[in-house]
C-alpha cells in the first residue's frame, strides 16, 4: 500500500514537472486568480481627430491621469496608428493602461467624454466662421457614430467655428443639451487671464476675468467682473475696457482676439493652450468637480436671446455635463454685445441643412 502511494506521488511529481516544462514564461511566472471577462472601462476618453489640436488634447489628458483608457480616431490610418504607437511607447511614464485607435468607431465604445477636434483649420488670415460648411459635412459622419457606441457620453466640441459646430453636434447627436459642450471661450479667457496677469505681475489664476459669447472675433470681455482678490478693477478705473481709458486696458482683449491669428501666422496652427484647456474641462467632468468654466452652451432664453444658439457663459461642469449656468450681473452694453454674437451665429446656423 505504502509503496503504491509512493509510486503515485512520484508519477504526479514527474507529470507536474512535465506540465511545467511545457508552460510558457508567463504561465510559469503568473498564477491567475480571476478568469472572468473584464468590466468595461470606467473613465474612457476618446479624441476624434489626431491633428495638432487632437494630439495636444490627448497628451494633456494623459499627463493629468484622467483616463483609464484613451481612444483615438481619424480617417488618415497611418498617422493614426503612428500617433497611437508613439503614445503607447510612453506608457512607462503614464497611468493610462490602455491606448487604442481605429478608423472604426467601435474603438470608442463606452467613452465617458469624447473630444471632437476633427476637421479643417484656419489658414493664415482666414476667419473661423469661414470653415463652417466643410466641418458641418465632416460632423455629419462623425457624430452619429460616436453616439452609437457611447450613448451616455459627454461631448466636448473643439473644431471651429466651435459655437456653430456645437449646435450642429447637439442637433446631430440627439443628446440632451447639458451633455453637448463647446470648448468656447475657455481658451479666450485663459489667454485674457494670462495677458492681464502678465501686466500686473501676478499668476493668471489670481486674476479673475471672463471672456464670454462667441469664441473668436466677437467675444465679450466682462470688464465689470474683472478683479484681483475681490478688488474690482472697474472700481479702481471706471473707464477700464472703454475707448476713453487712458491706460488702454482694452488692448488686452484685442490681443486675445488677435492671438490665434498671430500664432497661426508664426507656427501654422495653435495647439498647446487649447489642449491644456480641454484637459482642464475634462477633469471637471470626469471628477464631478462642479467647477465653473466659460464654455459654450445652449443659451436660448438667457439674456433675452431668442434663438437656439450656443455661446459661452460661466457653466458649472460636473459628471452630468453642464450642471447649471451662473447668471452674471452683466452691464447693458455687455448684454447687447452677447445678443449681437447670438444674432450673427443664428444668421449662419439658420441656413444649415439636414441637421
Ligand atoms: P489638423 O489639420 O492638424 O487636424 C485635423 C484632423 O482631423 C486631421 O488629422 C484629419 O485627418 C482629421 N479629420 C478630418 N476629417 C475627419 C473625419 N471625418 N473623421 C475623423 N478625423 C478627421 O487641424 P488642427 O490644427 O488639429 O485643428 C483641428 C480643429 O480645431 C480646427 O477646426 C481648428 O480650427 C480647431 N481649433 C479650435 C480651437 C478652439 O479654441 N476651439 C483652437 C485651435 C484649433
Short mmCIF file of C-alpha atoms and ligand atoms in Angstrom, two decimals:
data_model
loop_
_atom_site.label_atom_id
_atom_site.label_comp_id
_atom_site.label_asym_id
_atom_site.label_seq_id
_atom_site.Cartn_x
_atom_site.Cartn_y
_atom_site.Cartn_z
CA UNK A 1 0.00 0.00 0.00
CA UNK A 2 2.75 2.45 1.09
CA UNK A 3 4.82 1.56 -1.97
CA UNK A 4 1.96 2.12 -4.40
CA UNK A 5 1.20 5.54 -2.79
CA UNK A 6 4.85 6.50 -3.18
CA UNK A 7 4.77 5.45 -6.85
CA UNK A 8 1.65 7.57 -7.41
CA UNK A 9 3.33 10.55 -5.73
CA UNK A 10 6.44 10.18 -7.95
CA UNK A 11 4.21 9.89 -11.02
CA UNK A 12 2.35 13.08 -10.11
CA UNK A 13 5.63 14.87 -9.47
CA UNK A 14 7.02 13.98 -12.88
CA UNK A 15 3.71 14.91 -14.55
CA UNK A 16 3.85 18.29 -12.76
CA UNK A 17 7.46 18.82 -13.90
CA UNK A 18 6.45 17.83 -17.44
CA UNK A 19 3.48 20.27 -17.45
CA UNK A 20 5.73 22.99 -16.04
CA UNK A 21 8.31 22.41 -18.75
CA UNK A 22 5.56 22.82 -21.37
CA UNK A 23 4.27 26.08 -19.81
CA UNK A 24 5.20 29.48 -21.19
CA UNK A 25 7.25 32.02 -19.24
CA UNK A 26 4.07 33.95 -18.43
CA UNK A 27 2.27 30.81 -17.21
CA UNK A 28 5.26 29.94 -15.03
CA UNK A 29 5.54 33.49 -13.69
CA UNK A 30 1.92 34.40 -13.03
CA UNK A 31 -0.84 32.42 -11.32
CA UNK A 32 -4.21 33.84 -12.35
CA UNK A 33 -6.87 34.24 -9.66
CA UNK A 34 -9.58 35.69 -11.93
CA UNK A 35 -10.58 34.36 -15.30
CA UNK A 36 -13.94 36.09 -15.97
CA UNK A 37 -14.49 38.84 -18.52
CA UNK A 38 -13.12 42.26 -17.55
CA UNK A 39 -15.51 45.13 -16.86
CA UNK A 40 -15.75 47.92 -19.47
CA UNK A 41 -13.59 51.00 -18.79
CA UNK A 42 -14.96 53.45 -16.25
CA UNK A 43 -13.12 56.57 -17.29
CA UNK A 44 -12.59 56.31 -21.01
CA UNK A 45 -11.81 59.40 -23.07
CA UNK A 46 -11.94 59.48 -26.88
CA UNK A 47 -10.29 62.09 -29.07
CA UNK A 48 -11.61 62.31 -32.63
CA UNK A 49 -9.06 63.88 -34.99
CA UNK A 50 -5.37 63.30 -34.32
CA UNK A 51 -4.11 66.54 -35.85
CA UNK A 52 -2.24 69.22 -33.93
CA UNK A 53 -5.14 70.01 -31.61
CA UNK A 54 -6.29 66.41 -31.08
CA UNK A 55 -2.83 65.24 -30.05
CA UNK A 56 -2.32 68.21 -27.71
CA UNK A 57 -5.65 67.30 -26.07
CA UNK A 58 -4.67 63.62 -25.87
CA UNK A 59 -1.28 64.31 -24.30
CA UNK A 60 -2.76 66.79 -21.82
CA UNK A 61 -5.43 64.28 -20.75
CA UNK A 62 -2.79 61.56 -20.36
CA UNK A 63 -0.43 63.72 -18.32
CA UNK A 64 -3.23 64.59 -15.89
CA UNK A 65 -4.10 60.90 -15.30
CA UNK A 66 -7.76 61.45 -16.19
CA UNK A 67 -8.48 58.28 -18.15
CA UNK A 68 -8.21 54.51 -17.70
CA UNK A 69 -8.49 54.16 -21.47
CA UNK A 70 -7.78 56.57 -24.32
CA UNK A 71 -9.18 56.01 -27.81
CA UNK A 72 -8.07 57.92 -30.91
CA UNK A 73 -9.99 58.13 -34.18
CA UNK A 74 -9.06 59.69 -37.52
CA UNK A 75 -9.56 58.99 -41.21
CA UNK A 76 -5.82 59.00 -42.03
CA UNK A 77 -4.90 55.49 -40.93
CA UNK A 78 -1.08 55.61 -40.99
CA UNK A 79 -0.92 58.82 -39.00
CA UNK A 80 -3.50 57.45 -36.57
CA UNK A 81 -1.54 54.25 -35.97
CA UNK A 82 1.72 56.18 -35.69
CA UNK A 83 0.31 58.56 -33.08
CA UNK A 84 -1.15 55.65 -31.08
CA UNK A 85 2.14 53.73 -31.13
CA UNK A 86 4.13 56.80 -30.15
CA UNK A 87 1.88 57.36 -27.12
CA UNK A 88 1.91 53.65 -26.21
CA UNK A 89 5.72 53.79 -26.15
CA UNK A 90 5.41 56.40 -23.41
CA UNK A 91 3.31 54.06 -21.25
CA UNK A 92 6.11 53.68 -18.71
CA UNK A 93 5.61 57.34 -17.80
CA UNK A 94 1.80 57.30 -17.81
CA UNK A 95 -1.04 55.89 -15.74
CA UNK A 96 -3.48 55.20 -18.58
CA UNK A 97 -3.08 51.46 -19.13
CA UNK A 98 -4.89 51.19 -22.45
CA UNK A 99 -4.41 53.35 -25.55
CA UNK A 100 -6.30 52.24 -28.65
CA UNK A 101 -7.06 53.67 -32.06
CA UNK A 102 -9.08 52.92 -35.16
CA UNK A 103 -10.95 54.32 -38.08
CA UNK A 104 -13.96 52.31 -36.92
CA UNK A 105 -15.86 53.92 -34.07
CA UNK A 106 -16.22 50.60 -32.22
CA UNK A 107 -12.86 51.51 -30.57
CA UNK A 108 -14.61 54.42 -28.86
CA UNK A 109 -17.28 52.27 -27.15
CA UNK A 110 -18.15 53.17 -23.55
CA UNK A 111 -16.44 56.58 -23.54
CA UNK A 112 -17.40 59.00 -20.78
CA UNK A 113 -16.02 62.03 -22.57
CA UNK A 114 -15.50 62.42 -26.32
CA UNK A 115 -13.44 65.37 -27.57
CA UNK A 116 -14.07 66.27 -31.22
CA UNK A 117 -11.17 68.05 -32.92
CA UNK A 118 -11.61 66.68 -36.45
CA UNK A 119 -11.92 68.95 -39.41
CA UNK A 120 -10.22 71.69 -41.33
CA UNK A 121 -8.46 74.55 -39.57
CA UNK A 122 -7.96 78.22 -40.45
CA UNK A 123 -5.33 79.15 -42.97
CA UNK A 124 -3.33 82.34 -42.35
CA UNK A 125 -5.76 85.28 -42.12
CA UNK A 126 -8.87 83.07 -42.51
CA UNK A 127 -11.75 83.53 -40.04
CA UNK A 128 -13.16 80.63 -38.01
CA UNK A 129 -16.63 81.17 -39.43
CA UNK A 130 -15.32 80.56 -42.94
CA UNK A 131 -14.77 76.89 -42.06
CA UNK A 132 -18.40 76.17 -41.28
CA UNK A 133 -19.80 74.16 -44.21
CA UNK A 134 -16.72 71.95 -44.65
CA UNK A 135 -16.73 71.00 -40.98
CA UNK A 136 -20.51 70.51 -40.82
CA UNK A 137 -20.16 67.90 -43.58
CA UNK A 138 -17.43 66.11 -41.62
CA UNK A 139 -19.54 66.19 -38.43
CA UNK A 140 -22.49 64.53 -40.18
CA UNK A 141 -20.31 61.44 -40.50
CA UNK A 142 -18.68 61.60 -37.05
CA UNK A 143 -21.38 62.47 -34.51
CA UNK A 144 -23.91 59.65 -35.12
CA UNK A 145 -21.06 57.11 -34.86
CA UNK A 146 -19.91 58.48 -31.51
CA UNK A 147 -23.40 58.36 -30.04
CA UNK A 148 -23.99 54.86 -31.39
CA UNK A 149 -21.06 53.48 -29.39
CA UNK A 150 -21.22 55.79 -26.34
CA UNK A 151 -24.84 56.83 -25.85
CA UNK A 152 -24.11 58.12 -22.35
CA UNK A 153 -21.05 60.22 -23.18
CA UNK A 154 -20.47 63.94 -22.78
CA UNK A 155 -19.27 65.58 -25.98
CA UNK A 156 -16.74 68.41 -26.00
CA UNK A 157 -16.59 70.10 -29.40
CA UNK A 158 -13.34 71.88 -30.23
CA UNK A 159 -13.37 72.14 -34.06
CA UNK A 160 -14.11 75.59 -35.46
CA UNK A 161 -16.29 77.52 -35.71
CA UNK A 162 -16.81 75.95 -32.31
CA UNK A 163 -20.12 77.57 -31.30
CA UNK A 164 -21.86 76.71 -34.58
CA UNK A 165 -20.41 73.19 -34.59
CA UNK A 166 -21.56 72.62 -31.01
CA UNK A 167 -25.09 73.50 -32.10
CA UNK A 168 -24.67 71.16 -35.10
CA UNK A 169 -23.42 68.41 -32.78
CA UNK A 170 -26.37 68.88 -30.44
CA UNK A 171 -28.78 68.53 -33.36
CA UNK A 172 -26.99 65.56 -34.96
CA UNK A 173 -26.47 63.68 -31.69
CA UNK A 174 -29.97 63.86 -30.24
CA UNK A 175 -28.29 64.16 -26.80
CA UNK A 176 -29.72 66.47 -24.13
CA UNK A 177 -28.22 69.95 -24.27
CA UNK A 178 -26.33 69.58 -20.98
CA UNK A 179 -24.23 66.78 -22.49
CA UNK A 180 -23.04 68.72 -25.54
CA UNK A 181 -20.43 71.35 -24.68
CA UNK A 182 -18.25 73.59 -26.83
CA UNK A 183 -14.77 74.49 -25.60
CA UNK A 184 -15.94 78.02 -26.42
CA UNK A 185 -14.21 80.92 -24.71
CA UNK A 186 -12.40 78.72 -22.20
CA UNK A 187 -9.29 79.35 -24.28
CA UNK A 188 -10.04 83.07 -24.88
CA UNK A 189 -10.48 83.51 -21.11
CA UNK A 190 -7.22 81.68 -20.43
CA UNK A 191 -5.43 83.97 -22.89
CA UNK A 192 -7.08 87.00 -21.27
CA UNK A 193 -6.09 85.91 -17.77
CA UNK A 194 -2.52 85.29 -18.90
CA UNK A 195 -2.19 88.69 -20.62
CA UNK A 196 -3.88 90.67 -17.82
CA UNK A 197 -1.90 88.86 -15.12
CA UNK A 198 1.35 89.45 -17.00
CA UNK A 199 0.65 93.18 -17.00
CA UNK A 200 0.05 93.09 -13.24
CA UNK A 201 2.93 90.78 -12.38
CA UNK A 202 0.74 88.06 -10.86
CA UNK A 203 -0.16 84.46 -11.73
CA UNK A 204 -3.07 84.00 -14.22
CA UNK A 205 -5.07 82.05 -11.63
CA UNK A 206 -5.06 85.14 -9.38
CA UNK A 207 -6.63 87.41 -11.97
CA UNK A 208 -10.36 86.68 -12.24
CA UNK A 209 -11.78 87.69 -15.58
CA UNK A 210 -14.19 86.23 -18.07
CA UNK A 211 -14.50 86.35 -21.83
CA UNK A 212 -17.97 85.23 -22.87
CA UNK A 213 -20.01 84.92 -26.07
CA UNK A 214 -18.52 83.74 -29.34
CA UNK A 215 -15.15 82.02 -29.40
CA UNK A 216 -13.38 84.37 -31.71
CA UNK A 217 -13.84 87.73 -33.28
CA UNK A 218 -17.00 88.91 -31.43
CA UNK A 219 -16.07 87.60 -27.95
CA UNK A 220 -17.20 89.74 -25.00
CA UNK A 221 -14.80 90.74 -22.19
CA UNK A 222 -16.70 91.18 -18.92
CA UNK A 223 -14.79 94.19 -17.56
CA UNK A 224 -17.48 94.74 -14.91
CA UNK A 225 -16.43 91.49 -13.21
CA UNK A 226 -12.64 91.70 -13.60
CA UNK A 227 -10.99 91.53 -10.18
CA UNK A 228 -7.93 90.53 -8.19
CA UNK A 229 -8.61 89.18 -4.70
CA UNK A 230 -12.16 90.56 -4.96
CA UNK A 231 -10.94 94.09 -5.75
CA UNK A 232 -12.90 95.29 -8.79
CA UNK A 233 -10.66 96.82 -11.47
CA UNK A 234 -13.64 98.86 -12.71
CA UNK A 235 -13.97 100.48 -9.28
CA UNK A 236 -10.30 101.49 -9.47
CA UNK A 237 -10.64 102.72 -13.06
CA UNK A 238 -14.26 103.34 -14.19
CA UNK A 239 -13.07 103.67 -17.81
CA UNK A 240 -11.41 100.24 -17.90
CA UNK A 241 -12.11 98.46 -21.18
CA UNK A 242 -13.51 101.62 -22.81
CA UNK A 243 -12.01 103.70 -25.64
CA UNK A 244 -11.66 106.60 -23.19
CA UNK A 245 -9.39 104.60 -20.86
CA UNK A 246 -6.01 106.36 -20.74
CA UNK A 247 -4.32 103.12 -19.65
CA UNK A 248 -5.74 101.28 -22.70
CA UNK A 249 -6.62 98.00 -20.94
CA UNK A 250 -8.93 97.31 -23.89
CA UNK A 251 -5.79 96.47 -25.83
CA UNK A 252 -5.56 93.22 -23.83
CA UNK A 253 -8.86 91.97 -25.21
CA UNK A 254 -7.79 92.96 -28.72
CA UNK A 255 -4.65 90.87 -28.21
CA UNK A 256 -6.85 87.91 -27.17
CA UNK A 257 -8.90 88.22 -30.37
CA UNK A 258 -5.75 88.57 -32.47
CA UNK A 259 -3.76 85.87 -30.70
CA UNK A 260 -4.94 82.86 -32.75
CA UNK A 261 -4.21 84.77 -35.98
CA UNK A 262 -0.77 85.73 -34.63
CA UNK A 263 0.15 82.19 -33.52
CA UNK A 264 -1.13 80.72 -36.81
CA UNK A 265 0.96 83.28 -38.71
CA UNK A 266 4.04 82.30 -36.68
CA UNK A 267 3.74 78.49 -36.43
CA UNK A 268 0.87 77.49 -38.72
CA UNK A 269 -1.65 76.37 -36.10
CA UNK A 270 -2.44 76.66 -32.37
CA UNK A 271 -2.46 73.59 -30.19
CA UNK A 272 -0.79 73.62 -26.75
CA UNK A 273 -3.06 76.10 -24.96
CA UNK A 274 -6.25 74.56 -26.40
CA UNK A 275 -5.00 71.08 -25.43
CA UNK A 276 -4.31 72.16 -21.85
CA UNK A 277 -7.65 73.94 -21.57
CA UNK A 278 -9.61 70.94 -22.89
CA UNK A 279 -7.91 68.68 -20.34
CA UNK A 280 -8.99 71.12 -17.61
CA UNK A 281 -12.63 70.83 -18.77
CA UNK A 282 -12.29 67.04 -18.98
CA UNK A 283 -11.08 66.95 -15.39
CA UNK A 284 -14.15 68.80 -14.10
CA UNK A 285 -16.41 66.36 -15.97
CA UNK A 286 -14.59 63.16 -15.03
CA UNK A 287 -14.10 64.09 -11.36
CA UNK A 288 -17.51 65.72 -10.85
CA UNK A 289 -15.76 68.88 -9.62
CA UNK A 290 -18.58 71.43 -10.07
CA UNK A 291 -16.00 73.99 -11.17
CA UNK A 292 -17.18 76.99 -13.20
CA UNK A 293 -15.75 77.35 -16.71
CA UNK A 294 -16.60 79.65 -19.62
CA UNK A 295 -17.85 77.11 -22.16
CA UNK A 296 -20.32 77.11 -25.00
CA UNK A 297 -23.83 76.05 -24.01
CA UNK A 298 -27.36 76.43 -25.40
CA UNK A 299 -28.33 79.97 -24.38
CA UNK A 300 -31.88 80.28 -25.74
CA UNK A 301 -33.95 82.11 -23.14
CA UNK A 302 -30.96 83.70 -21.37
CA UNK A 303 -30.20 87.44 -21.52
CA UNK A 304 -33.13 87.89 -23.91
CA UNK A 305 -31.62 85.62 -26.59
CA UNK A 306 -34.50 84.02 -28.51
CA UNK A 307 -32.70 81.66 -30.92
CA UNK A 308 -31.18 78.23 -30.43
CA UNK A 309 -27.54 79.25 -30.39
CA UNK A 310 -24.55 78.02 -28.44
CA UNK A 311 -22.46 80.74 -26.77
CA UNK A 312 -20.10 80.75 -23.81
CA UNK A 313 -21.36 81.58 -20.35
CA UNK A 314 -19.94 80.55 -16.96
CA UNK A 315 -21.06 76.92 -16.65
CA UNK A 316 -20.86 74.58 -13.66
CA UNK A 317 -19.28 71.37 -15.01
CA UNK A 318 -19.79 68.06 -13.24
CA UNK A 319 -20.28 64.40 -14.12
CA UNK A 320 -23.64 65.23 -15.75
CA UNK A 321 -22.05 67.77 -18.12
CA UNK A 322 -23.25 71.37 -17.76
CA UNK A 323 -24.99 71.09 -14.39
CA UNK A 324 -26.07 74.75 -14.37
CA UNK A 325 -25.21 78.22 -15.65
CA UNK A 326 -24.13 81.14 -13.46
CA UNK A 327 -26.26 84.25 -14.06
CA UNK A 328 -23.70 87.04 -14.29
CA UNK A 329 -24.63 90.60 -13.41
CA UNK A 330 -23.72 91.99 -16.82
CA UNK A 331 -23.98 95.65 -17.86
CA UNK A 332 -26.44 96.68 -20.60
CA UNK A 333 -23.55 97.07 -23.02
CA UNK A 334 -22.20 93.56 -22.27
CA UNK A 335 -25.68 92.05 -22.78
CA UNK A 336 -26.13 93.82 -26.11
CA UNK A 337 -22.71 92.51 -27.26
CA UNK A 338 -23.81 88.96 -26.33
CA UNK A 339 -27.03 89.41 -28.28
CA UNK A 340 -25.07 90.67 -31.27
CA UNK A 341 -22.93 87.48 -31.22
CA UNK A 342 -26.10 85.38 -30.92
CA UNK A 343 -27.71 87.14 -33.91
CA UNK A 344 -24.60 86.73 -36.01
CA UNK A 345 -24.34 82.99 -35.24
CA UNK A 346 -28.05 82.46 -35.91
CA UNK A 347 -27.69 84.07 -39.34
CA UNK A 348 -25.15 81.34 -40.18
CA UNK A 349 -26.99 78.46 -38.49
CA UNK A 350 -30.43 79.06 -39.91
CA UNK A 351 -29.23 78.17 -43.41
CA UNK A 352 -27.55 74.90 -42.40
CA UNK A 353 -29.42 71.97 -43.89
CA UNK A 354 -30.14 68.34 -42.93
CA UNK A 355 -29.43 68.65 -39.22
P1 LIG B 1 -5.29 69.39 -38.26
O1 LIG B 1 -5.47 69.58 -39.73
O2 LIG B 1 -3.91 69.32 -37.71
O3 LIG B 1 -6.08 68.09 -37.78
C1 LIG B 1 -7.38 67.79 -38.16
C2 LIG B 1 -7.51 66.28 -38.14
O4 LIG B 1 -8.87 65.95 -38.41
C3 LIG B 1 -6.65 65.58 -39.21
O5 LIG B 1 -5.83 64.61 -38.61
C4 LIG B 1 -7.68 64.97 -40.14
O6 LIG B 1 -7.25 63.77 -40.73
C5 LIG B 1 -8.85 64.75 -39.18
N1 LIG B 1 -10.12 64.53 -39.85
C6 LIG B 1 -10.61 65.14 -40.96
N2 LIG B 1 -11.81 64.59 -41.28
C7 LIG B 1 -12.07 63.64 -40.36
C8 LIG B 1 -13.15 62.74 -40.15
N3 LIG B 1 -14.21 62.71 -40.96
N4 LIG B 1 -13.07 61.89 -39.10
C9 LIG B 1 -12.02 61.89 -38.28
N5 LIG B 1 -10.96 62.73 -38.42
C10 LIG B 1 -11.00 63.58 -39.46
O7 LIG B 1 -6.10 70.59 -37.57
P2 LIG B 1 -5.91 71.09 -36.07
O8 LIG B 1 -4.91 72.17 -36.04
O9 LIG B 1 -5.75 69.91 -35.19
O10 LIG B 1 -7.33 71.78 -35.81
C11 LIG B 1 -8.49 71.00 -35.66
C12 LIG B 1 -9.70 71.88 -35.46
O11 LIG B 1 -9.61 72.52 -34.19
C13 LIG B 1 -9.85 73.01 -36.49
O12 LIG B 1 -11.20 73.15 -36.85
C14 LIG B 1 -9.35 74.23 -35.73
O13 LIG B 1 -9.86 75.43 -36.24
C15 LIG B 1 -9.88 73.91 -34.35
N6 LIG B 1 -9.31 74.65 -33.24
C16 LIG B 1 -10.17 75.05 -32.27
C17 LIG B 1 -9.71 75.77 -31.19
C18 LIG B 1 -10.69 76.23 -30.13
O14 LIG B 1 -10.34 77.00 -29.25
N7 LIG B 1 -11.92 75.78 -30.18
C19 LIG B 1 -8.34 76.08 -31.08
C20 LIG B 1 -7.48 75.64 -32.07
C21 LIG B 1 -7.99 74.93 -33.16
#
